[in-house]
Coordinates of C-alpha atoms in Angstrom, one line a residue:
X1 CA -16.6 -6.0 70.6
X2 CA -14.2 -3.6 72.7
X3 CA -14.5 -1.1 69.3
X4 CA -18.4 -1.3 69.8
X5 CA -18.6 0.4 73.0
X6 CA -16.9 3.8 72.4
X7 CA -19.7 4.2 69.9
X8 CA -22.5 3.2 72.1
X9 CA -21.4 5.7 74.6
X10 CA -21.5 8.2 72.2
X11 CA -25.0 7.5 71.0
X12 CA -26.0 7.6 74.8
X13 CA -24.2 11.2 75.3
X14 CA -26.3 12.4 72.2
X15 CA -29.1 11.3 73.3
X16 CA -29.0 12.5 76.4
X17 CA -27.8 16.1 75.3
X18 CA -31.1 15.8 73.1
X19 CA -33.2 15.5 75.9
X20 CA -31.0 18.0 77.9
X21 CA -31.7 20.7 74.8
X22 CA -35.3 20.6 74.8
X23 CA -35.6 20.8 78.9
X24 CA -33.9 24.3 78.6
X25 CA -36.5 25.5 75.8
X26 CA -39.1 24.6 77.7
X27 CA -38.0 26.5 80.9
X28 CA -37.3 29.5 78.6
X29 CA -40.3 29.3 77.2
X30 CA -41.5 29.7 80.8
X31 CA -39.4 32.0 81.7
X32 CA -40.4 34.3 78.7
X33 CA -43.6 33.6 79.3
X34 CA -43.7 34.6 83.3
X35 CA -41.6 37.5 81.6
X36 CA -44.5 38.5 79.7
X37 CA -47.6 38.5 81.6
X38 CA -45.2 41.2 84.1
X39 CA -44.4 43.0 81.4
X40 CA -47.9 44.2 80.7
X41 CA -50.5 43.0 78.1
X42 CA -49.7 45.5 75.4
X43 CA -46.3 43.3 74.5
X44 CA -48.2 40.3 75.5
X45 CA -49.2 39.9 72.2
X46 CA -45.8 40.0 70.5
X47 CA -44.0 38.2 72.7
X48 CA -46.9 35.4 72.8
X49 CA -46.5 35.0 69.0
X50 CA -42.4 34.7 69.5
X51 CA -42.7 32.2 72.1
X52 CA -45.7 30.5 69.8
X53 CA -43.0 30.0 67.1
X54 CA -40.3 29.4 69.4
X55 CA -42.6 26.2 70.6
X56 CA -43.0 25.5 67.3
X57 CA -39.0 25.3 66.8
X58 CA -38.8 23.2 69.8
X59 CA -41.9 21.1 69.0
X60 CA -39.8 20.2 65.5
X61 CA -36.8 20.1 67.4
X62 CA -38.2 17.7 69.4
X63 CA -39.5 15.7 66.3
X64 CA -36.2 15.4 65.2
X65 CA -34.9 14.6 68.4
X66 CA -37.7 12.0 68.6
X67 CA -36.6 10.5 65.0
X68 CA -32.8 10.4 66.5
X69 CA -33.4 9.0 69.1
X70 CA -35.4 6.2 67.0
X71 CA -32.6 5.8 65.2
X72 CA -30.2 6.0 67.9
X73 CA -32.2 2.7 69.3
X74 CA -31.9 1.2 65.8
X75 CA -28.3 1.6 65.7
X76 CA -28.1 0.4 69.6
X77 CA -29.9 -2.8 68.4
X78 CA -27.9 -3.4 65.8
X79 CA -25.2 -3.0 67.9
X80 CA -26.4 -5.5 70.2
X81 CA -26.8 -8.1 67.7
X82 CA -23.1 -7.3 66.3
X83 CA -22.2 -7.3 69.9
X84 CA -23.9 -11.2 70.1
X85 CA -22.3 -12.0 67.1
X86 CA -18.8 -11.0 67.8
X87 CA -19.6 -12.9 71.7
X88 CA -20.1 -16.5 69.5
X89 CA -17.1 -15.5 67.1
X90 CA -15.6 -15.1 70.0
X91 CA -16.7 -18.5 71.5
X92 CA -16.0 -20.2 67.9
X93 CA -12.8 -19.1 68.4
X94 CA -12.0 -19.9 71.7
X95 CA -13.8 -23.2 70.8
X96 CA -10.7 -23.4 68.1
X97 CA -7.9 -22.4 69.8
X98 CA -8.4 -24.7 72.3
X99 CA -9.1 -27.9 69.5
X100 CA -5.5 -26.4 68.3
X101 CA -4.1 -26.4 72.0
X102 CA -5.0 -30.2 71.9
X103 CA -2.9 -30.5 68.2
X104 CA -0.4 -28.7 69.7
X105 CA 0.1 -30.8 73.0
X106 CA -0.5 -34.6 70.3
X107 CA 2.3 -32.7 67.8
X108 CA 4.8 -32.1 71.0
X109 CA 3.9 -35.6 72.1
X110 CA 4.4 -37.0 68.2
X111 CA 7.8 -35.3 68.6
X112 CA 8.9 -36.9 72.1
X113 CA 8.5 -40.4 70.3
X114 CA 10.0 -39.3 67.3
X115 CA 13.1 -38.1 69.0
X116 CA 12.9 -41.3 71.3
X117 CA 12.6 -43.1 68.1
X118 CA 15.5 -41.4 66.9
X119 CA 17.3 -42.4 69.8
X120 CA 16.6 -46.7 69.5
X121 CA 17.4 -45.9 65.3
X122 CA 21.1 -44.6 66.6
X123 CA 21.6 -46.9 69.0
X124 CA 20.3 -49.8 65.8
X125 CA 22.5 -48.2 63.8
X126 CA 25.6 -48.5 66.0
X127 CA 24.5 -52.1 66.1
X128 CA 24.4 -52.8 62.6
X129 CA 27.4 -51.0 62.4
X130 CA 29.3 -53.8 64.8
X131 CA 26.9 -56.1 62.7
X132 CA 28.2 -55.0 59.5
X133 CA 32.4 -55.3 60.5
X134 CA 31.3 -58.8 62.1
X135 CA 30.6 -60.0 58.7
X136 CA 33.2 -57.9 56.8
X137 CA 35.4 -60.1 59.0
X138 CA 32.8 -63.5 58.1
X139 CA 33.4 -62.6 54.7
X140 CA 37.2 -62.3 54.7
X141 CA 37.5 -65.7 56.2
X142 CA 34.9 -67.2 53.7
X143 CA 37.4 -65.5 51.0
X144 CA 40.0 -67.4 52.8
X145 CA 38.0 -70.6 51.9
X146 CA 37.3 -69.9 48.8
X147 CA 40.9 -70.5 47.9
X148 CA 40.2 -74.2 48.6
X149 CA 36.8 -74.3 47.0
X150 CA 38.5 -73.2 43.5
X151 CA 38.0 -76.4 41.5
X152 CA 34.3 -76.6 42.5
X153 CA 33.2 -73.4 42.0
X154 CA 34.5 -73.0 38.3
X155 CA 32.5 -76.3 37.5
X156 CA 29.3 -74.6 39.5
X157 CA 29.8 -72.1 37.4
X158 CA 30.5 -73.4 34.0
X159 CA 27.2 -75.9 34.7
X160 CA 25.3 -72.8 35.5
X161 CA 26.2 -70.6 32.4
X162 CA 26.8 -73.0 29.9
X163 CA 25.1 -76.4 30.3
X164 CA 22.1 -75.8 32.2
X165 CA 20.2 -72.6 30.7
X166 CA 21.6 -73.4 27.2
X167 CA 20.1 -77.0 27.0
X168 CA 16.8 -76.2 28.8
X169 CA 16.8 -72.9 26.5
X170 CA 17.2 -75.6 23.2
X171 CA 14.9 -78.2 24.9
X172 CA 12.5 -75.1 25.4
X173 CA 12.2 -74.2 21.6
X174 CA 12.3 -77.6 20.7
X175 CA 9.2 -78.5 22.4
X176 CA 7.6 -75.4 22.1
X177 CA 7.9 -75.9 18.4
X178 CA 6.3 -79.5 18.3
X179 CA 3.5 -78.6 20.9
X180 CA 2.8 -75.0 18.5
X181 CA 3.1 -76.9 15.1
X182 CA 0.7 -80.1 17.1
X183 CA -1.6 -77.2 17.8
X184 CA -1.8 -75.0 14.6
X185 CA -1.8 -78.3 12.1
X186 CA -5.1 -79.4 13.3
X187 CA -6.1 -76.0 13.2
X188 CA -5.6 -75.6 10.0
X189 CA -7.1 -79.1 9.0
X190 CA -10.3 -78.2 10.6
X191 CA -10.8 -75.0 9.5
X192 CA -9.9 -76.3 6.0
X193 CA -12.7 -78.8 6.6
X194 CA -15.0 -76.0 7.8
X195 CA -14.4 -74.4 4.8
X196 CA -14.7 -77.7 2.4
X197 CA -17.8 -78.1 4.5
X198 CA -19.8 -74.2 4.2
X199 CA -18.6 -74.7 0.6
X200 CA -20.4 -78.1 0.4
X201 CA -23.6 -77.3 2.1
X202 CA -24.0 -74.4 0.0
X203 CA -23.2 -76.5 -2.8
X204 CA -25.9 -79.0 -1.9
X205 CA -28.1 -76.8 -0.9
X206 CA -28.3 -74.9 -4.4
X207 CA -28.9 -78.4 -5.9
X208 CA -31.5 -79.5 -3.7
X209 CA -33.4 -76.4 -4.4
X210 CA -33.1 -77.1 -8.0
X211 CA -34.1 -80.7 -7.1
X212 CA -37.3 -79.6 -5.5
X213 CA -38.5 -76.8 -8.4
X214 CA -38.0 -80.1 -10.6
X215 CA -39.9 -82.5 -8.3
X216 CA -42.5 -80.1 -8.4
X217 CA -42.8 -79.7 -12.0
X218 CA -43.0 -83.4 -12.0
X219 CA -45.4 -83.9 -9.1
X220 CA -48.7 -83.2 -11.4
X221 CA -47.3 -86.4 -13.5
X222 CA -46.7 -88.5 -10.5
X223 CA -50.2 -87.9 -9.4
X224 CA -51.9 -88.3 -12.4
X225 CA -49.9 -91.9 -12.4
X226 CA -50.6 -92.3 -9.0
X227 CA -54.4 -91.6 -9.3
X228 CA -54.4 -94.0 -12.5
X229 CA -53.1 -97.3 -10.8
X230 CA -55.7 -96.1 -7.9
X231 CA -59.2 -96.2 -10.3
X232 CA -57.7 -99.4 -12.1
X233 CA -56.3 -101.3 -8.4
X234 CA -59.9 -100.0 -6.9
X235 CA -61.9 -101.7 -9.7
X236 CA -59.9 -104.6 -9.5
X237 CA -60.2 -105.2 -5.4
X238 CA -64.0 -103.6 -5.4
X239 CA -66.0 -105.2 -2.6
X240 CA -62.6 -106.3 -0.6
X241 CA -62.0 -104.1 2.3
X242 CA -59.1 -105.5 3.8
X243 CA -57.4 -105.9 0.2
X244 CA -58.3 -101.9 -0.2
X245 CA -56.8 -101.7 2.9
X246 CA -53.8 -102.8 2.1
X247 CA -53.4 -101.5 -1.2
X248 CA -54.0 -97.8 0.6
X249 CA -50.9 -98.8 2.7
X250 CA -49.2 -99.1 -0.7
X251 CA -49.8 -96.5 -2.4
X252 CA -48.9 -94.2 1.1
X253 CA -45.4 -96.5 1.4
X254 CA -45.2 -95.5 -2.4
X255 CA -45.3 -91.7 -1.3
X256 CA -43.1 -91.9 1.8
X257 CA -40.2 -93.6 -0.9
X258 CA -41.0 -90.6 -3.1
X259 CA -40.8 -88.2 -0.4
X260 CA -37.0 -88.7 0.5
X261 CA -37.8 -89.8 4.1
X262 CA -35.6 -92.8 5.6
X263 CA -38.0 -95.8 7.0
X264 CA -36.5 -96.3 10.7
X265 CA -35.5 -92.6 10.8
X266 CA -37.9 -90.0 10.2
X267 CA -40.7 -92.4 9.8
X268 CA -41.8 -95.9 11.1
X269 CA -44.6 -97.9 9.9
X270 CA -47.0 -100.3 11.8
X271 CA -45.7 -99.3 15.5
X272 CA -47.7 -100.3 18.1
X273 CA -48.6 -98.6 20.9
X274 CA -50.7 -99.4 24.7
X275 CA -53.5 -97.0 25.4
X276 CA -55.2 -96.3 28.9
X277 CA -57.6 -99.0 28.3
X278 CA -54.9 -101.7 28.2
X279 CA -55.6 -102.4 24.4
X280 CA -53.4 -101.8 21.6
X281 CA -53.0 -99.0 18.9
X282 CA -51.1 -99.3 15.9
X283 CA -51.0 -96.2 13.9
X284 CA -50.0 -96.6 9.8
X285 CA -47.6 -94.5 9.8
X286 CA -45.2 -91.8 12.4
X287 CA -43.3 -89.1 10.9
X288 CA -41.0 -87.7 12.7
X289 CA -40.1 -84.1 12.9
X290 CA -37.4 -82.0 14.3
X291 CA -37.3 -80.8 18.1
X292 CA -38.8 -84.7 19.2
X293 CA -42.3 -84.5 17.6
X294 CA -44.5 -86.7 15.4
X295 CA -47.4 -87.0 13.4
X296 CA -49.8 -89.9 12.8
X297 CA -50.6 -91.1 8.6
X298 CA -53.8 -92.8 8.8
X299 CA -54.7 -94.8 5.4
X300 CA -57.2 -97.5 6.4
X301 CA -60.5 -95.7 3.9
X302 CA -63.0 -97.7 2.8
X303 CA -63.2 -97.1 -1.5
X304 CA -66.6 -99.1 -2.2
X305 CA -68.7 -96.7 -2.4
X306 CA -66.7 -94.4 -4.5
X307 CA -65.8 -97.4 -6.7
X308 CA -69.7 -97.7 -7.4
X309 CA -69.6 -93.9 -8.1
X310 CA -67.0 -94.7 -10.8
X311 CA -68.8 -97.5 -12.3
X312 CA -72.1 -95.9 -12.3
X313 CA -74.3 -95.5 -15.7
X314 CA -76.6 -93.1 -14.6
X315 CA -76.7 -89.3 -12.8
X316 CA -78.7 -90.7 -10.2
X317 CA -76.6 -94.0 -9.3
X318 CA -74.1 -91.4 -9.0
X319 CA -74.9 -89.2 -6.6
X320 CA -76.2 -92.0 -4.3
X321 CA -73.2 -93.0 -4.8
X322 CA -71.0 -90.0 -4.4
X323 CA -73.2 -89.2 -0.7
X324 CA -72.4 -92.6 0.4
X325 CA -68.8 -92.3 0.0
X326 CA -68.9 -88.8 1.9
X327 CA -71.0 -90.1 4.5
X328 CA -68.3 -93.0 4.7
X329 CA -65.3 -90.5 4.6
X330 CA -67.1 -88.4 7.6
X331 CA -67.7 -92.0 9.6
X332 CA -63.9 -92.0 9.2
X333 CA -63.2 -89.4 10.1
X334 CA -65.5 -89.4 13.5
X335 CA -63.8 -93.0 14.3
X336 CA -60.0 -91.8 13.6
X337 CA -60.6 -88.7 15.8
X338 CA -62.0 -91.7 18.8
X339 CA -58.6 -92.9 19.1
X340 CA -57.0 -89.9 20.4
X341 CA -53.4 -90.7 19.6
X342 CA -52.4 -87.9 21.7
X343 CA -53.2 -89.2 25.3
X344 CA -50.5 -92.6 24.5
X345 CA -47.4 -92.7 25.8
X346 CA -44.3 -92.5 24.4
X347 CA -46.0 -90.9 21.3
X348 CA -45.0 -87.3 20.9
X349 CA -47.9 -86.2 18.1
X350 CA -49.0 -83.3 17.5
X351 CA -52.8 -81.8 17.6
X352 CA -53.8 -83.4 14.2
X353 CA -53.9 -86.7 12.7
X354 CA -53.2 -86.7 8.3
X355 CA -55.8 -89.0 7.2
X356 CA -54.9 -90.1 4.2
X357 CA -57.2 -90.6 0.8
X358 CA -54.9 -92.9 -1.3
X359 CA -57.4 -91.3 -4.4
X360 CA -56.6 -88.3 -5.8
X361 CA -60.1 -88.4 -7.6
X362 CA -62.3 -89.8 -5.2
X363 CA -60.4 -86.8 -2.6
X364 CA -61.0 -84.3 -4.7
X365 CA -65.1 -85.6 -5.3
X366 CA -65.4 -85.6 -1.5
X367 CA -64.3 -81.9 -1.4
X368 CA -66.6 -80.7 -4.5
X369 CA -70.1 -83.2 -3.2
X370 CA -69.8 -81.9 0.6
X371 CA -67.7 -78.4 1.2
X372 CA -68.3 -78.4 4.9
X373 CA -65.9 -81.9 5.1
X374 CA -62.7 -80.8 5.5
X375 CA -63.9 -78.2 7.8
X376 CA -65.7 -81.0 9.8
X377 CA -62.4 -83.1 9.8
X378 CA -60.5 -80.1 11.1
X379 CA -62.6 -79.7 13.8
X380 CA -62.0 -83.1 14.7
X381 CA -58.0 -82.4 14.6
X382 CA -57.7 -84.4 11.6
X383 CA -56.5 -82.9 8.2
X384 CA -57.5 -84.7 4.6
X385 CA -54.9 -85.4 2.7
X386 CA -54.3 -86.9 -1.0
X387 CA -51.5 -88.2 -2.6
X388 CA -49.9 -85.0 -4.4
X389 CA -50.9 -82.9 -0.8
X390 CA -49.6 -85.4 1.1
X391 CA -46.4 -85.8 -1.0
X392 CA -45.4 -81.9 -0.6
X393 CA -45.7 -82.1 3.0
X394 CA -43.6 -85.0 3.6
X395 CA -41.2 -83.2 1.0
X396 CA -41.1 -80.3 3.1
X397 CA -40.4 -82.8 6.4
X398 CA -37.5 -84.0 4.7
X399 CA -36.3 -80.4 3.7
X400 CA -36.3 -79.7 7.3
X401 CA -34.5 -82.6 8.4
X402 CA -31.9 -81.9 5.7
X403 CA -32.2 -78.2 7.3
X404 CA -31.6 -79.5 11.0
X405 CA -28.9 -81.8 10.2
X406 CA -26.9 -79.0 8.5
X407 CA -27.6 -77.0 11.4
X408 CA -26.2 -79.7 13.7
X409 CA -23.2 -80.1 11.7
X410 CA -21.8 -76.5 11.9
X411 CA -23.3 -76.3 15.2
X412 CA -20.4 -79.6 16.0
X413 CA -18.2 -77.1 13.9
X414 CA -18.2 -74.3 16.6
X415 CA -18.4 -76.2 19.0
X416 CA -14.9 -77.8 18.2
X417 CA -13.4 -73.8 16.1
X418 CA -14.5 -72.7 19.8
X419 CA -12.3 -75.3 21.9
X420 CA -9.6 -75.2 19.4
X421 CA -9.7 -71.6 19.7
X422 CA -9.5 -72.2 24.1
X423 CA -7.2 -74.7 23.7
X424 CA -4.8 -72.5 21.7
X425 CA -5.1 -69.7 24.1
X426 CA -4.3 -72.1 27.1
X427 CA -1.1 -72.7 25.5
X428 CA -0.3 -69.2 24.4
X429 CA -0.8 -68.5 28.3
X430 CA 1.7 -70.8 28.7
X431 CA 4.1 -70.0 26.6
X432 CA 3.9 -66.3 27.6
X433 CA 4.5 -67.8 31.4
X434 CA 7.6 -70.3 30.3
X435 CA 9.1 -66.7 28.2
X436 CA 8.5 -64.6 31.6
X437 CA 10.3 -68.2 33.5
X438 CA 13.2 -67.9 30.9
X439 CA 13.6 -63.9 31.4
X440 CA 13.8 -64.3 35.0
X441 CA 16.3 -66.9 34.3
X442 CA 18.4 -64.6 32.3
X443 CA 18.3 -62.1 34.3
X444 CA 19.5 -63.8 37.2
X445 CA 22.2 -65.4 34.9
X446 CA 23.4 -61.6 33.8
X447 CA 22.8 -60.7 37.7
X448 CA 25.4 -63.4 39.1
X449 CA 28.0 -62.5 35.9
X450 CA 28.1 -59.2 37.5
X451 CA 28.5 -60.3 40.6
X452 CA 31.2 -62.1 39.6
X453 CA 33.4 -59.3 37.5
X454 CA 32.4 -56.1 39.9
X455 CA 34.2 -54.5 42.1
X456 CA 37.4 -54.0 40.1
X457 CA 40.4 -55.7 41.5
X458 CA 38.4 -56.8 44.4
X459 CA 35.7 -58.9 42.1
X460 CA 35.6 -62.2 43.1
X461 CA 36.7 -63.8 39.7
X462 CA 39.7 -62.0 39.9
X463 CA 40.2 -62.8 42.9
X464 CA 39.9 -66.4 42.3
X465 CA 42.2 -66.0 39.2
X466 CA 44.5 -64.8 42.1
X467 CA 45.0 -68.4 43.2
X468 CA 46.3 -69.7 40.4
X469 CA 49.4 -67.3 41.1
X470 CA 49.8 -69.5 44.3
X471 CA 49.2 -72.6 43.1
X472 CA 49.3 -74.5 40.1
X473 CA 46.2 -75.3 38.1
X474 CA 44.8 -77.5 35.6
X475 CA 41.9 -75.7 33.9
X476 CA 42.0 -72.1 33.4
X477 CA 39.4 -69.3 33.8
X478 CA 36.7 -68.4 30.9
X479 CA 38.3 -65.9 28.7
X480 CA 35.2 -63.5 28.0
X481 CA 34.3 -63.7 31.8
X482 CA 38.2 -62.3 32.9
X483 CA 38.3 -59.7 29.9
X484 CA 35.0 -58.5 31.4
X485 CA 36.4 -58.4 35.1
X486 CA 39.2 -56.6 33.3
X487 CA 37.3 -54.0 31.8
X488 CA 35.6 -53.4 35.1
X489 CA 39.0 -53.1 36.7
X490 CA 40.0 -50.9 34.7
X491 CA 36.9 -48.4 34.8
X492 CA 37.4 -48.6 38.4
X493 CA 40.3 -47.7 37.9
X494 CA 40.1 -44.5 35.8
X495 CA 36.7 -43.4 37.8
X496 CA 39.7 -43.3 40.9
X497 CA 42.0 -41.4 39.2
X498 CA 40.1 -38.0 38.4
X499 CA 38.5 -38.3 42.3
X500 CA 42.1 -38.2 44.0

């Protein structure tokens, strides 16, 4: 800021001479001019034009002037706003130096209590100091009683080194090799049955698939036999409903038996069941299926008319015939889908009901006389079913339970790999805490042989050895331990030598 005004007083003092300059001009112009008119007019002329182009100097002079003293102000503003600048620099750094005042005063006050600090550390350490010869003095009469602890410290010491960490080092790998071979045998058991059993599965399941492309070649021979004993049992029990009845029960047992299915497993026959009405239900048949759901085998259908269908002579018979078995088939069908098997409790169907034709024939004549019927019947949630259809669905039942109890086995499998697997890091977590234990162990063994053999000729086992120079003793010192307090001795010794 102080560098600021010299130059601003310049800019005034040129300004000013500016203004000074064209003052004089313009007297002399007046002077010249009163110079002239007393002259006379015949140099009027010539002078006139002089001082016309003397004006015209000054009148650009003055234009100049004008534009310097334009940019005279420019500079001055400038100046002024340097000048404003430097003022809060200025202030900043006031503003700093004080903040750094303040530093300066907490540093000099950080340094009092440091040197007051310094002060209580001497007067500590001339404390421990007295401390320190206090128990040099503690420890030379303890030395004093060591010489009458002699027999009971080489016992401590022979139970610490030798007895102690060796047999709970030897009990240590003993058990850690019963509890790691406990472990790993039944690992290896089970994973050797895992592998006996992914082996096996596979195994069975290759032949069961072979089994089923053979059942299935074999299926169209089953019906055929199948359909055979129905036409000759439903000619034999024409007329009898309840004896068609149960003769449809056994030709569907007949199919469950064929299917693979287990009675009292995956399917029951002649449960009963309470509805909301407080009467009874009592489906034919419930097959089970995986995840807790069923499905309901109805096989109570009346055969008469199709039996008269069979036995007729004539194309008309027949088809009177043939319409009165649909019409009896759809009456079925309408009083099967009345008992809603859904709404009972402790019945876990599903949507549809398999109604069951025990004919393959007098199915497949129902289908071919009336092709709306089994799209009647599944509007009605209930599926038509013969023999061979019904047969490959309950096959495929049983291929899924096969399916879900392989599933459940390896899922048991994993389940016990997985806690085998915890189980074995547990003890691996524990074995890597007992090694640590028996480190530690070692280490403060090593620690307290040191203890014992340092210091040279000052180490307490020589010390101790010491005594048996005064007194007469039964047991002597290890051997390893006082060649070791030797050795030390002895590099104390030569360490001494090349210092004095």
């Amino acid at each position: 800021m102080q560098e600021l005004v010299p130059i601003v007083w310049l800019a005034v003092a040129a300004v000013a001479g500016l203004i000074l300059g064209a003052l004089v001009l313009y007297l002399a112009a007046r002077r010249w001019t009163a110079q002239a008119h007393a002259s006379g007019r015949a140099s009027r002329d010539a002078e006139i034009a002089i001082l016309a182009e003397q004006r015209e100097a000054a009148a650009t002079r003055g234009e100049e002037m004008a534009e310097r003293i334009q940019r005279y102000e420019r500079d001055w503003a400038a100046a002024e706003q340097n000048l404003r600048k430097l003022t809060a620099h200025a202030a900043a750094q006031q503003t700093q130096a004080e903040q750094i005042g303040h530093q300066l005063a907490d540093a000099r006050r950080g340094r009092d209590d440091a040197q007051a600090r310094l002060v209580e550390l001497t007067r500590a350490h001339a404390a421990l100091e007295a401390g320190a010869r206090e128990q040099a003095q503690a420890a030379a009469d303890k030395l004093q009683l060591l010489e009458q602890a002699e027999h009971r410290l080489r016992e401590a010491f022979q139970n610490l080194a030798n007895q102690i960490l060796d047999d709970k080092a030897e009990r240590f790998r003993e058990q850690s090799s019963q509890q790691l071979g406990g472990l790993l045998d039944p690992l290896k058991l089970q994973l050797k049955e895992f592998r006996e059993t992914i082996h096996t599965t596979h195994a069975t399941e290759q032949r069961e698939r072979g089994m089923l492309a053979q059942e299935i070649q074999t299926l169209k021979q089953l019906n055929q036999r199948i359909s055979e004993d129905a036409i000759n049992l439903t000619r034999a029990l024409k007329g009898d409903t309840r004896s068609q009845g149960a003769w449809g029960e056994l030709v569907l047992e007949r199919v469950l038996e064929a299917s693979g299915l287990r009675a009292g497993r995956e399917y029951e026959t002649q449960a009963s069941f309470s509805d909301g009405d407080g009467g009874r239900q009592r489906p034919d048949v419930i097959v089970h299926l995986p995840e807790d759901k069923d499905i309901v085998i109805d096989a109570k259908m009346s055969l008469v008319a199709y039996e008269r269908f069979v036995a007729a002579v004539d194309d008309g018979e027949r088809a009177t015939a043939l319409t009165e078995h649909v019409t009896s088939l759809r009456r079925h069908i309408d009083n099967l889908s009345g008992k809603n098997y859904r709404e009972i409790a402790g019945l876990r169907t599903l949507d549809f009901v398999l109604l069951f034709v025990p004919v393959e024939a007098a199915f497949i004549e129902a289908m071919r006389a009336d092709d709306r019927l089994y799209s009647h019947a599944l509007s009605k949630n209930i599926s038509l079913v013969s023999p061979s259809t019904l047969l490959a669905t309950l096959r495929t039942i049983a291929h899924l339970w096969r399916i879900e109890r392989r599933n459940a086995k390896a899922d048991e499998i994993a389940r016990r790999a997985a806690n085998l697997h915890d189980n074995f890091a547990l003890l691996v977590d524990e074995l890597e805490a007992i090694g640590s234990q028996l480190d530690k162990a070692q280490r403060a063994h090593a620690s307290a042989l040191r203890r014992l053999t340092e210091g040279g000729r000052g180490s307490v086992l020589l010390q101790v050895k010491s005594l048996a120079e005064i007194a007469p003793v039964k047991k002597e010192l290890p051997t390893s331990l006082l060649d070791a307090a030797s050795a030390e001795e002895s590099t104390a010794g030569a360490e001494k030598g090349p210092a004095e």
